[in-house]
mmCIF file of C-alpha atoms in Angstrom:
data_model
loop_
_atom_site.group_PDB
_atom_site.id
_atom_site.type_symbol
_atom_site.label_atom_id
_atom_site.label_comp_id
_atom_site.label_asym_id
_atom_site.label_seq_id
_atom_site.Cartn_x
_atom_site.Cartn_y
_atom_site.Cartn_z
ATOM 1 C CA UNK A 1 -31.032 -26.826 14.194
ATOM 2 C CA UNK A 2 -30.522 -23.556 16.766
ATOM 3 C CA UNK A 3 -27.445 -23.130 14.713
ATOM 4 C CA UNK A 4 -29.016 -23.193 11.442
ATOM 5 C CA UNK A 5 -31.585 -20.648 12.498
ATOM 6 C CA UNK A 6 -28.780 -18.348 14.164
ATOM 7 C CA UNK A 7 -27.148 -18.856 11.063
ATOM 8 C CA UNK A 8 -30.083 -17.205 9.316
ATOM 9 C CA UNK A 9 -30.670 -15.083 11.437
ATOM 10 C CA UNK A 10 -27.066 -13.125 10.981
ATOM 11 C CA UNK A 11 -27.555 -13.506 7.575
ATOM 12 C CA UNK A 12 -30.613 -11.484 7.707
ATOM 13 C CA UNK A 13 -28.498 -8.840 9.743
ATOM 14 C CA UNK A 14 -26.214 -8.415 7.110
ATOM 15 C CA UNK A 15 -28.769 -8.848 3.984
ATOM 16 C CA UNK A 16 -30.250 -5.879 5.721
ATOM 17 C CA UNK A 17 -27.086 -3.519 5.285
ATOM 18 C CA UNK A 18 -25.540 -5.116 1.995
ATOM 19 C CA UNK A 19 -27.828 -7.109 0.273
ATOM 20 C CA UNK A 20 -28.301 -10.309 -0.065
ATOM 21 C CA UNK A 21 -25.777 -11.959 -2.102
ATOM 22 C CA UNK A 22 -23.003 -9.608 -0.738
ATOM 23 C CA UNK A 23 -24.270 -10.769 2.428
ATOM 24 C CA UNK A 24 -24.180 -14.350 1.737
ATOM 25 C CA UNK A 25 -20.434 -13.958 0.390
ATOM 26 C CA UNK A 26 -18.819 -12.365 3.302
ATOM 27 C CA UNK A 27 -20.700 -14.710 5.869
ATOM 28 C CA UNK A 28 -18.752 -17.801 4.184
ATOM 29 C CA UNK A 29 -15.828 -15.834 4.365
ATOM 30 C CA UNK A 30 -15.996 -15.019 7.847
ATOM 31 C CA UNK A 31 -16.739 -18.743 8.334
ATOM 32 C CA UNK A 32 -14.175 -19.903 6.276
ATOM 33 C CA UNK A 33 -11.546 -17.858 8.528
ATOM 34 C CA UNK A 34 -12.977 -18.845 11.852
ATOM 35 C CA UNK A 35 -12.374 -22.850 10.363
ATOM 36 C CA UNK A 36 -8.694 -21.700 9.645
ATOM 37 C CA UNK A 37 -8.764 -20.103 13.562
ATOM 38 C CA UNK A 38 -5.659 -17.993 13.125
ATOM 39 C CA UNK A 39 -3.962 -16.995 16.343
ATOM 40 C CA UNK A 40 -5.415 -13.308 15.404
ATOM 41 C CA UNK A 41 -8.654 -14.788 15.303
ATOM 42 C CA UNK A 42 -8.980 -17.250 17.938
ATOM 43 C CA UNK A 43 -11.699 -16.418 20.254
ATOM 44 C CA UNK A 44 -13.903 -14.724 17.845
ATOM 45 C CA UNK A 45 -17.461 -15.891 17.011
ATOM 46 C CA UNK A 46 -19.379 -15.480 13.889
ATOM 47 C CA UNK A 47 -21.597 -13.065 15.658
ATOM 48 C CA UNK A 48 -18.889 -11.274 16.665
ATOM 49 C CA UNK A 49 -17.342 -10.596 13.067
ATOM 50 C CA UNK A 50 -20.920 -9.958 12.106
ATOM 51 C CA UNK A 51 -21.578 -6.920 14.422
ATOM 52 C CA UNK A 52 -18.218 -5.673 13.486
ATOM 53 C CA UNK A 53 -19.519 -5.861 10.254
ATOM 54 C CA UNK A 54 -22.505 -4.012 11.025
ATOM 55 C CA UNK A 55 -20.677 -1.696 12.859
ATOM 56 C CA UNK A 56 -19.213 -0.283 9.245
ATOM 57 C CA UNK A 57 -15.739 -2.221 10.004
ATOM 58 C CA UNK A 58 -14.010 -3.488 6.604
ATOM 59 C CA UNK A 59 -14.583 -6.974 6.177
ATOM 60 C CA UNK A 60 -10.411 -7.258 5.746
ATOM 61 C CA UNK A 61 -9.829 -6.296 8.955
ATOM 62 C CA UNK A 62 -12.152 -8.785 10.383
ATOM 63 C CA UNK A 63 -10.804 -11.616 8.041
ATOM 64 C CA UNK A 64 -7.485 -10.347 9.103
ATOM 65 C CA UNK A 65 -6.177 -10.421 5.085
ATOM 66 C CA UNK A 66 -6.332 -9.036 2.279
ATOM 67 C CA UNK A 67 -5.484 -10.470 -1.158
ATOM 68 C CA UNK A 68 -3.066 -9.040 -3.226
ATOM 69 C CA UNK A 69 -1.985 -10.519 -6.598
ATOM 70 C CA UNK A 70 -1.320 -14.149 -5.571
ATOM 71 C CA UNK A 71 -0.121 -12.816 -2.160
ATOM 72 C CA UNK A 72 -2.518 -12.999 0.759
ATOM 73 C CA UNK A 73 -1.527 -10.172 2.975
ATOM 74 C CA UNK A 74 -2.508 -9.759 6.546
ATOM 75 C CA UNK A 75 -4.736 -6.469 7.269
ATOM 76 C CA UNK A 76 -5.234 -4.938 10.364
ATOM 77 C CA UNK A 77 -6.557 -1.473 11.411
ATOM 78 C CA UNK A 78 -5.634 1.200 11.288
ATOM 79 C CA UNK A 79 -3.010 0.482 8.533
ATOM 80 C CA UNK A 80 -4.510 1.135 4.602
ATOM 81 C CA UNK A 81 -5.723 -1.899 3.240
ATOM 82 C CA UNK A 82 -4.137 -2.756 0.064
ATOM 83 C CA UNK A 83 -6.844 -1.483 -2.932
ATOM 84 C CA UNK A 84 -7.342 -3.569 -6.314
ATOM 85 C CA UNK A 85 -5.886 -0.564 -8.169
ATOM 86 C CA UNK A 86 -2.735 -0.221 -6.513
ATOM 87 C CA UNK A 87 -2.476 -3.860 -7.195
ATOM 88 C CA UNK A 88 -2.781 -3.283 -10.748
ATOM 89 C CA UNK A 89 -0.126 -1.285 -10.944
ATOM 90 C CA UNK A 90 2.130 -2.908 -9.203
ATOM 91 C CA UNK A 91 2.009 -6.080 -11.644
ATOM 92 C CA UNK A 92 2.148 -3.617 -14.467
ATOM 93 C CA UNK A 93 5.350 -2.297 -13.148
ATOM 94 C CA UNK A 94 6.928 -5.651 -12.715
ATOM 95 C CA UNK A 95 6.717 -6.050 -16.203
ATOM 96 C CA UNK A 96 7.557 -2.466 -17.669
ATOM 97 C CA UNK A 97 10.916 -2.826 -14.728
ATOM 98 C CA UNK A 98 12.886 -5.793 -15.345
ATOM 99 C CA UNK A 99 15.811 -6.918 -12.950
ATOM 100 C CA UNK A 100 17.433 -10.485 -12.798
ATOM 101 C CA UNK A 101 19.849 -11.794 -10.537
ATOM 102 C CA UNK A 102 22.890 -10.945 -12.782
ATOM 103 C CA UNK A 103 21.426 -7.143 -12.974
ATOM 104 C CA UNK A 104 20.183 -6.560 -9.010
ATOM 105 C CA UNK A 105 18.207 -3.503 -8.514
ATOM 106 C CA UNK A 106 17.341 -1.231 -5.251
ATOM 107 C CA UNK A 107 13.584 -0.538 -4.636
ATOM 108 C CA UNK A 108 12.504 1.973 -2.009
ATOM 109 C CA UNK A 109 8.919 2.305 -1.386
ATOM 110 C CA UNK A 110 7.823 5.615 0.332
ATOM 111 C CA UNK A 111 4.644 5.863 2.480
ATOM 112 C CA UNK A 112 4.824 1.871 2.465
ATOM 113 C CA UNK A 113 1.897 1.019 5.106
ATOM 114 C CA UNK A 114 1.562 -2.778 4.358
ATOM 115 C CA UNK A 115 4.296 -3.382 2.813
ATOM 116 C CA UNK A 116 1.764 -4.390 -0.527
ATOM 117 C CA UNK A 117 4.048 -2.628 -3.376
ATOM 118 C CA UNK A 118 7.531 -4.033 -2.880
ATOM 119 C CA UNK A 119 6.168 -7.329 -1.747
ATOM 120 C CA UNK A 120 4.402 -7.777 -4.659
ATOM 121 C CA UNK A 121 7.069 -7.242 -6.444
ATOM 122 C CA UNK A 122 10.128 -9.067 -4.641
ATOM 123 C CA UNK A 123 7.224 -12.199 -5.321
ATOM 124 C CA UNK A 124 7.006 -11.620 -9.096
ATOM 125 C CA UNK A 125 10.638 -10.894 -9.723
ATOM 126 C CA UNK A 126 13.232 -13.350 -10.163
ATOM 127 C CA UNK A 127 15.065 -14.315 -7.020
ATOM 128 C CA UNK A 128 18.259 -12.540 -6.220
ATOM 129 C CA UNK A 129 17.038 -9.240 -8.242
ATOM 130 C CA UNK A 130 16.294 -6.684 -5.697
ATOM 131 C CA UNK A 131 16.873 -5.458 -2.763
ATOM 132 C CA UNK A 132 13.600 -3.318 -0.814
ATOM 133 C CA UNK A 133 13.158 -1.358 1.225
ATOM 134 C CA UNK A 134 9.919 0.378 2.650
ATOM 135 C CA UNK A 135 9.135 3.720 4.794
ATOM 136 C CA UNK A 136 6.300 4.639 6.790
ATOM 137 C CA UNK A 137 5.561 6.922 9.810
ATOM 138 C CA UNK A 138 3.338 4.917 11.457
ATOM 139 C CA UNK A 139 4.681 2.218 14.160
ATOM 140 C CA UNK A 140 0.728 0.354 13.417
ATOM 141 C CA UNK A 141 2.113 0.069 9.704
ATOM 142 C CA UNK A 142 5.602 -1.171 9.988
ATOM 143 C CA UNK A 143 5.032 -4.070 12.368
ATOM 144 C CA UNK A 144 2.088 -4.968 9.825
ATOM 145 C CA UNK A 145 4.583 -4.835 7.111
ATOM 146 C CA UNK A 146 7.674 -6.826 9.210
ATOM 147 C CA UNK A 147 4.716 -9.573 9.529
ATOM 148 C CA UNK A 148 4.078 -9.663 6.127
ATOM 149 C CA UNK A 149 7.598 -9.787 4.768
ATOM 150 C CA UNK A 150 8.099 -12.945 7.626
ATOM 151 C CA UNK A 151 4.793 -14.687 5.659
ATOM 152 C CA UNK A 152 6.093 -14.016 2.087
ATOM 153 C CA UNK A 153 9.692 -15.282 3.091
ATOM 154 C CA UNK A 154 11.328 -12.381 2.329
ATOM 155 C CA UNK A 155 13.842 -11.920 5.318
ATOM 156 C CA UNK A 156 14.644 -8.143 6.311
ATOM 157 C CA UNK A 157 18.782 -7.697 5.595
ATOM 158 C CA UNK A 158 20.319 -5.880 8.893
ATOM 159 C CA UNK A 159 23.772 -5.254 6.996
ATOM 160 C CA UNK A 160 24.634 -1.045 7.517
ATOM 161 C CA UNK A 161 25.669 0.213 4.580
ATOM 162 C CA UNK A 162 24.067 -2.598 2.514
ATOM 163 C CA UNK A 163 26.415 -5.389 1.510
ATOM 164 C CA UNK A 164 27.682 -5.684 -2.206
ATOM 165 C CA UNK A 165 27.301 -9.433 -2.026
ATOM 166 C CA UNK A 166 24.772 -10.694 -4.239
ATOM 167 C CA UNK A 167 21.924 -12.296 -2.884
ATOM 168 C CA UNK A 168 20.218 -15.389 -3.718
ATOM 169 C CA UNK A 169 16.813 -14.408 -2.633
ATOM 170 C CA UNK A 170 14.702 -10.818 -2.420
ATOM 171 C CA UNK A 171 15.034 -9.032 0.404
ATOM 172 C CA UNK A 172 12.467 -6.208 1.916
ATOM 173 C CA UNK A 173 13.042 -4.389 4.829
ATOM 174 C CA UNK A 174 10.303 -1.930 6.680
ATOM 175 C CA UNK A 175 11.893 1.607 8.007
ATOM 176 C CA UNK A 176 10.115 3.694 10.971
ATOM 177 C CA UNK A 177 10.736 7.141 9.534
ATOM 178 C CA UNK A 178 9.202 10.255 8.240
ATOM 179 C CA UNK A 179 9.758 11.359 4.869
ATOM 180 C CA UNK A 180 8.592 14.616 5.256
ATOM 181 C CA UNK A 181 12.360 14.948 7.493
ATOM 182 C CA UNK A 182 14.380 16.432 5.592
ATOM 183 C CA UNK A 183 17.438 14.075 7.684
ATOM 184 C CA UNK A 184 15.320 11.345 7.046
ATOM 185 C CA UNK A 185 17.946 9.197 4.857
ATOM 186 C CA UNK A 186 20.134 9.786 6.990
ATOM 187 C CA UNK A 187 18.522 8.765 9.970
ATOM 188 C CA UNK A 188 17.077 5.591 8.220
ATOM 189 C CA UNK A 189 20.462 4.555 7.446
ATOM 190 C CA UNK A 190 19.360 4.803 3.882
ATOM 191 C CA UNK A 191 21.770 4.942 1.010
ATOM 192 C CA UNK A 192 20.691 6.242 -2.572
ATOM 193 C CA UNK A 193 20.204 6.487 -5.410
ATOM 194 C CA UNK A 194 17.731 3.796 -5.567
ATOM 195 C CA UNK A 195 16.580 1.946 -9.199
ATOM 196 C CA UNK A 196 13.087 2.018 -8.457
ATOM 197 C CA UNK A 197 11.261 4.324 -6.146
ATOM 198 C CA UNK A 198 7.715 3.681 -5.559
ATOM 199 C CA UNK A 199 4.836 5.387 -3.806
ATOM 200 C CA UNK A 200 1.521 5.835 -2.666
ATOM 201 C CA UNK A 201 1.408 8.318 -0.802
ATOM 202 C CA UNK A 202 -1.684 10.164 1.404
ATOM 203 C CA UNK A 203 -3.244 12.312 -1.624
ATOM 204 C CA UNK A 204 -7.057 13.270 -0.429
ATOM 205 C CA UNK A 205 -7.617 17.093 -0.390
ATOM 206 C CA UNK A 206 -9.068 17.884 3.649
ATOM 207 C CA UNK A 207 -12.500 19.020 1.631
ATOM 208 C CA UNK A 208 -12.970 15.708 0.425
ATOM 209 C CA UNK A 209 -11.680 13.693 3.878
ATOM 210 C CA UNK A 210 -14.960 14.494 5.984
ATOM 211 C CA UNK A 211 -17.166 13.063 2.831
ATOM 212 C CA UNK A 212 -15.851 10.087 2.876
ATOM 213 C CA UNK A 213 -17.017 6.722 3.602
ATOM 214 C CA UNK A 214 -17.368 5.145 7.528
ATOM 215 C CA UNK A 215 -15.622 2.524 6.855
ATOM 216 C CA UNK A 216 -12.819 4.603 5.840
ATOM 217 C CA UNK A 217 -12.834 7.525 7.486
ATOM 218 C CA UNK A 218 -13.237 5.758 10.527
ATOM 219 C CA UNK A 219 -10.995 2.794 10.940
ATOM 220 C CA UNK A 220 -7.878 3.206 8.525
ATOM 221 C CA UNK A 221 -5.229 5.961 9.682
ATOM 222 C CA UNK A 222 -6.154 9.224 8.481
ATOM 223 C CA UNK A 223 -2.372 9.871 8.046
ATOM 224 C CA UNK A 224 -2.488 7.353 5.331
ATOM 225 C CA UNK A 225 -5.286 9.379 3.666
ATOM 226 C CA UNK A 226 -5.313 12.943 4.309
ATOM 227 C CA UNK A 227 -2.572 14.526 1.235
ATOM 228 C CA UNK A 228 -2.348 17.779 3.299
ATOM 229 C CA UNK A 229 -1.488 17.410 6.520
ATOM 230 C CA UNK A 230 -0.408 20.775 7.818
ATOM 231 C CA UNK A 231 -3.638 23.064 6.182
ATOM 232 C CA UNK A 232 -6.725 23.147 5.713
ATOM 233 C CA UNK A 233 -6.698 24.164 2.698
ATOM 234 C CA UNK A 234 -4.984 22.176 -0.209
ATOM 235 C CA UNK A 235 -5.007 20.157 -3.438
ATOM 236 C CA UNK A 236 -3.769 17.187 -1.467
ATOM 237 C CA UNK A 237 -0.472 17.109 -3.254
ATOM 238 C CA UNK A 238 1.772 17.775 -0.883
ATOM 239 C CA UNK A 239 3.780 14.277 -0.393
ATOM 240 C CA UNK A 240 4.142 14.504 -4.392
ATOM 241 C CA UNK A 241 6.169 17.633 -3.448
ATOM 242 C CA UNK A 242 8.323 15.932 -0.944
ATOM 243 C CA UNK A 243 9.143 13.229 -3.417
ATOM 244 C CA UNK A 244 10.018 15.617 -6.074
ATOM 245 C CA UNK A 245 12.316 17.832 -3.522
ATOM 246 C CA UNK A 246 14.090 14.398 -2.256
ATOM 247 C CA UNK A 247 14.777 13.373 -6.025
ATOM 248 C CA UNK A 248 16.054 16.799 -6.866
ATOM 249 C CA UNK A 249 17.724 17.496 -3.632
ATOM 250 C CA UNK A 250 18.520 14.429 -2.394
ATOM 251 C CA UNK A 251 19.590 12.154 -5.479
ATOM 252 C CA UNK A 252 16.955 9.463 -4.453
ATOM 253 C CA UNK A 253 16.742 8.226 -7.451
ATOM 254 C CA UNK A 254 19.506 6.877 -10.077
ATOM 255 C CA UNK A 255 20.399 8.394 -13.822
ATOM 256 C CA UNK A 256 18.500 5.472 -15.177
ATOM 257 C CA UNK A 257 15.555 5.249 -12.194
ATOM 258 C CA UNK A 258 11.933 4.878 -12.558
ATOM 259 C CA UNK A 259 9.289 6.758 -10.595
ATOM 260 C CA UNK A 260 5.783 5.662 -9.924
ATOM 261 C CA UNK A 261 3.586 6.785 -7.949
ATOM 262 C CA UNK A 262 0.021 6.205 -7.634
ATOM 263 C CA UNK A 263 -2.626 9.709 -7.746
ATOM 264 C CA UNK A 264 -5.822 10.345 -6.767
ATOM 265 C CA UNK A 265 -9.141 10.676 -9.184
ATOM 266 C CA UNK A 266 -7.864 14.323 -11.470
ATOM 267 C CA UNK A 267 -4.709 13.873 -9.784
ATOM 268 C CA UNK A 268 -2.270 12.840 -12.581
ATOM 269 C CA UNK A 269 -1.580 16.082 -14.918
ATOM 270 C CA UNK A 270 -0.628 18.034 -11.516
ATOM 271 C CA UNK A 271 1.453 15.233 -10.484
ATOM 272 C CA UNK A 272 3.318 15.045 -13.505
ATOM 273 C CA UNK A 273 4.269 18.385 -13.715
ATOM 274 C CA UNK A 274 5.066 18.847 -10.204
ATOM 275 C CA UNK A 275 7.623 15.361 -10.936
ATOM 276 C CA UNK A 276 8.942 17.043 -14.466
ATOM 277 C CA UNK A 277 9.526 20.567 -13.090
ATOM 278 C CA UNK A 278 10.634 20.513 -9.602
ATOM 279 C CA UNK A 279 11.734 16.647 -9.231
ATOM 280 C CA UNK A 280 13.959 17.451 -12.745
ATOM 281 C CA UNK A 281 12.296 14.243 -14.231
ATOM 282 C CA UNK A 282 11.341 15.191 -18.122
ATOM 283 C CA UNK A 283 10.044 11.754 -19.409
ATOM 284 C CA UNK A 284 6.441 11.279 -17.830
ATOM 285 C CA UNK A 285 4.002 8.918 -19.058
ATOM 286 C CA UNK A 286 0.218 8.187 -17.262
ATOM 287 C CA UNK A 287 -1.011 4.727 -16.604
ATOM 288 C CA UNK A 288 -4.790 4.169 -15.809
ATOM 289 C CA UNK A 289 -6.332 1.356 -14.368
ATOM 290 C CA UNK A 290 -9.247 -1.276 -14.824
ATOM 291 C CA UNK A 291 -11.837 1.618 -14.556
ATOM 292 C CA UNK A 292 -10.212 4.031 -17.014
ATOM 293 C CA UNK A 293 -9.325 6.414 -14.072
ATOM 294 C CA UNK A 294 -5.255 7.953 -14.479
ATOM 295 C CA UNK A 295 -4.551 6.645 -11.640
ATOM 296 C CA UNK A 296 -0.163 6.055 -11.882
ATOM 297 C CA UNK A 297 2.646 8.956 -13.166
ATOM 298 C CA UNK A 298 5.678 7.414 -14.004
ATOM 299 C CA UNK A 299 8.739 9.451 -14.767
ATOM 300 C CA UNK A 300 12.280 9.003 -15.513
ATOM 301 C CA UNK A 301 14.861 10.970 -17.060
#
């Protein structure tokens, strides 16, 4: 009975800040992972994961995952949790992109945090047909994304230069580096062009980064957020730059590659022309997702 009424009682707490049905959803999913006691979670109570809760914390970083197309990813803060759009994407480009095990293909995934992108789509391609591989800056987002790629079976090839051999299953493997160094393939160990280059990257303007929500702005990396990092002033495009300068300068990508990256809201039209004039990539076309919003340029030549 005292647990019934405690039980209430936290669900009162939370009605209070999200309603009451939203309330009544997360509660059995913070219940439901405190059953499945996870090593991450062990020694947690449910009024623990509540006040975190009330605290503004994400509800994926207390349930320590995040679902993403039939994978369930682990989440933990600071690193970006994986958003429903970018997941959209990501199954549309495993169908508009399609490698077999007779036709292998290299993936590199800039700005990777999770790991989310190529994961996805080692799962949904056919084993033996591509080879990932995924950069971030942050330490916080790599391990994340090693952890992921041990719980989706993907192992993490260690050959340097990669191997020739083909490959009966997909491979993924998460690279400390900054992609804003202009040695960074070289110092990753990184060998292009790549078949499929994917992104996305940090792309809110500094005006917009104070506005935004708590639970953002307050527990996932700012470096994964914030598109201009050295002003104050900006259109929070300048990782779109980057990219374009290492396809141009750089030959990241091969004759026959395909670019996508994903934008921010009004994003796209700037993007596109900053990928067709400076990243010498002529064929652009826009993909929005479930809300309408342009939300993915993707460009070839």
């Amino acid at each position: 009975m005292r647990s019934h009424y405690a039980h209430l009682g936290l669900l009162s707490q939370l009605s209070s800040a999200l309603g009451h049905e939203s309330a009544r959803l997360e509660l059995r999913w913070m219940m439901q992972a405190l059953r499945e006691a996870s090593n991450r979670q062990r020694g947690s109570s449910l009024a623990e994961m509540v006040a975190r809760r009330m605290s503004g914390e994400p509800l994926q970083y207390i349930l320590g995952s995040q679902p993403f197309g039939p994978l369930n990813l682990l989440a933990r803060s600071p690193v970006l949790i994986p958003r429903p759009e970018t997941e959209h994407w990501t199954m549309r480009l495993s169908e508009y992109v399609t490698p077999s095990a007779s036709r292998p293909i290299s993936l590199l995934d800039l700005c990777t945090g999770s790991g989310c992108i190529p994961l996805l789509l080692c799962h949904l391609w056919p084993s033996g047909s591509v080879r990932a591989f995924g950069v971030d800056i942050a330490s916080e987002a790599i391990q994340l994304a090693s952890e992921n790629t041990a719980i989706c079976g993907f192992h993490t090839p260690s050959d340097n230069p990669p191997s020739q051999s083909p490959s009966f299953r997909n491979t993924f493997r998460p690279i400390l580096s900054d992609i804003r160094d202009p040695t960074f393939l070289r110092k990753s160990g990184l060998y292009p062009p790549f078949h499929v280059v994917t992104s996305n990257p940090p792309y809110i303007p500094r005006r917009e980064y104070d506005s935004l929500p708590p639970s953002v702005r307050d527990f996932e990396d700012r470096r994964a957020l914030l598109g201009d990092p050295d002003s104050e002033q900006g259109d929070g495009l300048t990782f779109y730059r980057d990219i374009a300068r290492l396809v141009a300068n750089e030959k990241l990508l091969a004759d026959d590659g395909v670019l996508a990256v994903e934008v921010g809201k009004g994003q796209a039209k700037d993007v596109e022309r900053i990928l067709q004039d400076q990243a010498k990539l002529p064929k652009t076309t826009i993909w929005r997702d479930p809300w309408l919003i342009e939300r993915v340029v993707v460009a070839t030549r």
